[in-house]
């Protein structure tokens, strides 16, 4: 037990790792060897400075960051094919699925438990295993962007989500204080 109800297996082990992405214009990306992955929408929200200031431990600023990203992209949760969530703790996944609109508030646990987020499920989540199973060097966000890019380029091998054209990437920081959401698309979304 770490903090009831979270056990050691519910918390990311900090590991080594590093990653990089290249951000450029659509015009420049069209001349490169790899298929481009356009940024369709982004949103950020910061509600408080410390988890102790959260009005509720069951709702995060992902409600706002997600809404902003979806509005910018002109999309909604039903348009998303694959989701990459910052999962420093197992509780993050159902919490963010609810706050981002993939299921109703209070339904995140059953949504996860019924197999919706597994490979082949209706909404594959953390297709590389997430921070809990892949790597967590303290800043996992770059790996979510890399995995989303691989999915949208059809380059994820055995992890590939069939027909993935829209990916949502969501990160949080400062112990649930700051939230950032991005929607990325495959070439077909241009």
CSV table of C-alpha atoms in Angstrom, one decimal:
chain,number,residue,atom,x,y,z
A,1,UNK,CA,0.0,0.0,0.0
A,2,UNK,CA,1.3,3.5,-0.9
A,3,UNK,CA,-1.8,5.6,-0.2
A,4,UNK,CA,-5.2,3.8,0.1
A,5,UNK,CA,-6.4,2.5,-2.3
A,6,UNK,CA,-3.2,2.8,-4.4
A,7,UNK,CA,-0.6,0.1,-4.2
A,8,UNK,CA,2.9,0.0,-5.6
A,9,UNK,CA,1.5,-1.6,-8.8
A,10,UNK,CA,-0.8,1.5,-9.3
A,11,UNK,CA,2.1,4.0,-9.4
A,12,UNK,CA,4.6,4.5,-12.2
A,13,UNK,CA,8.2,3.5,-11.4
A,14,UNK,CA,10.5,6.4,-12.5
A,15,UNK,CA,12.7,5.0,-15.2
A,16,UNK,CA,15.2,6.3,-17.8
A,17,UNK,CA,14.1,7.3,-21.2
A,18,UNK,CA,14.1,10.0,-23.8
A,19,UNK,CA,12.3,11.0,-27.0
A,20,UNK,CA,12.0,13.7,-29.6
A,21,UNK,CA,9.5,14.9,-32.1
A,22,UNK,CA,9.9,17.4,-35.0
A,23,UNK,CA,7.3,20.2,-35.3
A,24,UNK,CA,7.2,22.1,-38.6
A,25,UNK,CA,4.8,23.6,-41.0
A,26,UNK,CA,2.4,21.5,-43.0
A,27,UNK,CA,4.1,22.6,-46.2
A,28,UNK,CA,7.5,21.6,-45.0
A,29,UNK,CA,6.2,18.3,-43.6
A,30,UNK,CA,4.8,17.3,-47.0
A,31,UNK,CA,8.4,17.3,-48.3
A,32,UNK,CA,9.7,14.9,-45.7
A,33,UNK,CA,10.0,11.1,-45.9
A,34,UNK,CA,7.6,10.3,-43.1
A,35,UNK,CA,3.8,11.0,-43.4
A,36,UNK,CA,2.8,14.2,-41.7
A,37,UNK,CA,0.7,14.2,-38.6
A,38,UNK,CA,-1.2,17.5,-38.3
A,39,UNK,CA,-2.1,19.1,-35.0
A,40,UNK,CA,-5.9,19.4,-35.2
A,41,UNK,CA,-6.6,21.1,-31.9
A,42,UNK,CA,-5.0,21.9,-28.5
A,43,UNK,CA,-6.2,23.1,-25.2
A,44,UNK,CA,-4.7,23.9,-21.8
A,45,UNK,CA,-6.3,24.6,-18.4
A,46,UNK,CA,-4.9,25.2,-15.0
A,47,UNK,CA,-7.4,25.4,-12.1
A,48,UNK,CA,-5.3,25.5,-9.0
A,49,UNK,CA,-1.7,25.4,-7.6
A,50,UNK,CA,-1.9,22.2,-5.5
A,51,UNK,CA,-4.0,19.1,-5.3
A,52,UNK,CA,-5.0,20.3,-1.8
A,53,UNK,CA,-6.8,23.2,-3.5
A,54,UNK,CA,-8.9,21.0,-5.8
A,55,UNK,CA,-12.6,21.7,-5.2
A,56,UNK,CA,-13.2,18.0,-6.0
A,57,UNK,CA,-10.8,15.1,-6.4
A,58,UNK,CA,-13.1,13.6,-9.0
A,59,UNK,CA,-13.0,16.4,-11.6
A,60,UNK,CA,-9.9,18.0,-13.2
A,61,UNK,CA,-9.2,20.9,-15.5
A,62,UNK,CA,-9.2,18.3,-18.3
A,63,UNK,CA,-12.8,19.2,-18.6
A,64,UNK,CA,-11.7,22.6,-20.0
A,65,UNK,CA,-8.5,21.6,-21.8
A,66,UNK,CA,-10.4,18.8,-23.6
A,67,UNK,CA,-13.3,21.1,-24.6
A,68,UNK,CA,-10.9,23.6,-26.0
A,69,UNK,CA,-9.0,21.0,-28.0
A,70,UNK,CA,-12.2,19.5,-29.4
A,71,UNK,CA,-13.6,22.9,-30.3
A,72,UNK,CA,-10.4,24.0,-32.1
A,73,UNK,CA,-10.4,20.7,-34.0
A,74,UNK,CA,-14.1,20.7,-34.7
A,75,UNK,CA,-14.4,17.2,-33.3
A,76,UNK,CA,-15.8,15.4,-30.4
A,77,UNK,CA,-15.0,12.3,-28.3
A,78,UNK,CA,-16.9,10.0,-30.8
A,79,UNK,CA,-14.4,11.1,-33.5
A,80,UNK,CA,-11.3,9.8,-31.6
A,81,UNK,CA,-9.8,6.4,-32.6
A,82,UNK,CA,-7.0,6.1,-30.1
A,83,UNK,CA,-6.2,7.8,-26.8
A,84,UNK,CA,-2.9,8.3,-25.1
A,85,UNK,CA,-3.3,9.4,-21.4
A,86,UNK,CA,-0.7,10.3,-18.8
A,87,UNK,CA,-1.2,7.5,-16.4
A,88,UNK,CA,1.3,8.1,-13.5
A,89,UNK,CA,-1.3,6.4,-11.4
A,90,UNK,CA,-4.0,3.9,-12.4
A,91,UNK,CA,-6.7,6.3,-11.2
A,92,UNK,CA,-5.7,8.9,-13.9
A,93,UNK,CA,-7.1,6.8,-16.7
A,94,UNK,CA,-10.8,6.6,-15.6
A,95,UNK,CA,-10.6,10.1,-14.2
A,96,UNK,CA,-9.4,11.6,-17.6
A,97,UNK,CA,-11.8,9.4,-19.7
A,98,UNK,CA,-14.7,11.0,-17.7
A,99,UNK,CA,-13.3,14.5,-17.8
A,100,UNK,CA,-12.6,14.3,-21.6
A,101,UNK,CA,-16.1,13.1,-22.3
A,102,UNK,CA,-15.5,9.5,-23.3
A,103,UNK,CA,-17.9,8.3,-20.6
A,104,UNK,CA,-20.1,9.9,-18.0
A,105,UNK,CA,-18.9,11.0,-14.6
A,106,UNK,CA,-18.7,8.0,-12.3
A,107,UNK,CA,-18.6,5.6,-15.3
A,108,UNK,CA,-14.8,5.6,-15.8
A,109,UNK,CA,-14.3,2.5,-13.7
A,110,UNK,CA,-16.9,0.4,-15.5
A,111,UNK,CA,-15.8,1.7,-18.9
A,112,UNK,CA,-12.2,0.5,-18.2
A,113,UNK,CA,-13.4,-2.8,-16.5
A,114,UNK,CA,-15.6,-3.8,-19.5
A,115,UNK,CA,-12.6,-3.9,-21.8
A,116,UNK,CA,-13.4,-0.7,-23.7
A,117,UNK,CA,-9.8,0.5,-23.6
A,118,UNK,CA,-7.9,-2.7,-24.4
A,119,UNK,CA,-6.4,-3.4,-27.9
A,120,UNK,CA,-9.4,-4.2,-30.1
A,121,UNK,CA,-11.8,-2.4,-27.7
A,122,UNK,CA,-14.0,0.5,-28.7
A,123,UNK,CA,-11.4,3.1,-27.5
A,124,UNK,CA,-7.9,1.7,-27.3
A,125,UNK,CA,-5.9,3.7,-24.6
A,126,UNK,CA,-2.2,3.8,-24.1
A,127,UNK,CA,-1.4,1.4,-26.9
A,128,UNK,CA,2.3,1.3,-26.0
A,129,UNK,CA,1.5,0.3,-22.4
A,130,UNK,CA,1.5,3.8,-20.9
A,131,UNK,CA,3.8,5.0,-18.2
A,132,UNK,CA,2.8,2.1,-16.0
A,133,UNK,CA,4.1,-0.5,-18.5
A,134,UNK,CA,6.3,1.2,-21.0
A,135,UNK,CA,8.5,3.9,-19.4
A,136,UNK,CA,8.1,6.8,-17.1
A,137,UNK,CA,11.2,9.1,-16.9
A,138,UNK,CA,9.3,11.6,-14.9
A,139,UNK,CA,8.0,13.4,-18.0
A,140,UNK,CA,6.0,10.8,-19.9
A,141,UNK,CA,4.3,13.3,-22.4
A,142,UNK,CA,6.8,13.0,-25.2
A,143,UNK,CA,6.1,9.2,-25.4
A,144,UNK,CA,2.4,9.8,-25.7
A,145,UNK,CA,3.0,12.1,-28.7
A,146,UNK,CA,5.4,9.5,-30.2
A,147,UNK,CA,2.9,6.7,-29.8
A,148,UNK,CA,0.1,8.7,-31.3
A,149,UNK,CA,2.3,9.6,-34.2
A,150,UNK,CA,3.1,6.0,-34.8
A,151,UNK,CA,-0.5,5.0,-34.6
A,152,UNK,CA,-1.6,7.7,-37.1
A,153,UNK,CA,1.3,6.8,-39.5
A,154,UNK,CA,0.3,3.1,-39.4
A,155,UNK,CA,3.7,2.3,-37.9
A,156,UNK,CA,2.9,0.8,-34.5
A,157,UNK,CA,3.4,-2.8,-35.6
A,158,UNK,CA,1.5,-5.3,-33.4
A,159,UNK,CA,0.0,-2.4,-31.4
A,160,UNK,CA,-1.5,-0.8,-34.5
A,161,UNK,CA,-5.1,0.3,-34.1
A,162,UNK,CA,-6.9,-0.4,-37.3
A,163,UNK,CA,-8.1,2.7,-39.1
A,164,UNK,CA,-6.7,5.2,-36.6
A,165,UNK,CA,-7.1,8.6,-38.1
A,166,UNK,CA,-7.6,10.8,-34.9
A,167,UNK,CA,-5.6,10.5,-31.7
A,168,UNK,CA,-6.1,12.3,-28.5
A,169,UNK,CA,-3.1,12.9,-26.3
A,170,UNK,CA,-3.7,14.2,-22.7
A,171,UNK,CA,-1.2,15.1,-20.0
A,172,UNK,CA,-1.4,16.6,-16.6
A,173,UNK,CA,1.1,18.2,-14.3
A,174,UNK,CA,1.7,19.6,-10.9
A,175,UNK,CA,-0.3,16.8,-9.2
A,176,UNK,CA,-3.6,17.2,-11.2
A,177,UNK,CA,-3.3,21.0,-11.3
A,178,UNK,CA,-2.5,21.6,-15.0
A,179,UNK,CA,-4.0,19.8,-17.9
A,180,UNK,CA,-3.1,19.8,-21.6
A,181,UNK,CA,-4.9,18.1,-24.5
A,182,UNK,CA,-4.0,17.7,-28.1
A,183,UNK,CA,-5.8,16.1,-31.0
A,184,UNK,CA,-3.6,14.8,-33.8
A,185,UNK,CA,-4.7,13.5,-37.2
A,186,UNK,CA,-3.5,11.2,-39.9
A,187,UNK,CA,-3.0,12.4,-43.5
A,188,UNK,CA,-6.7,11.7,-44.2
A,189,UNK,CA,-7.8,14.4,-41.8
A,190,UNK,CA,-6.3,17.2,-43.9
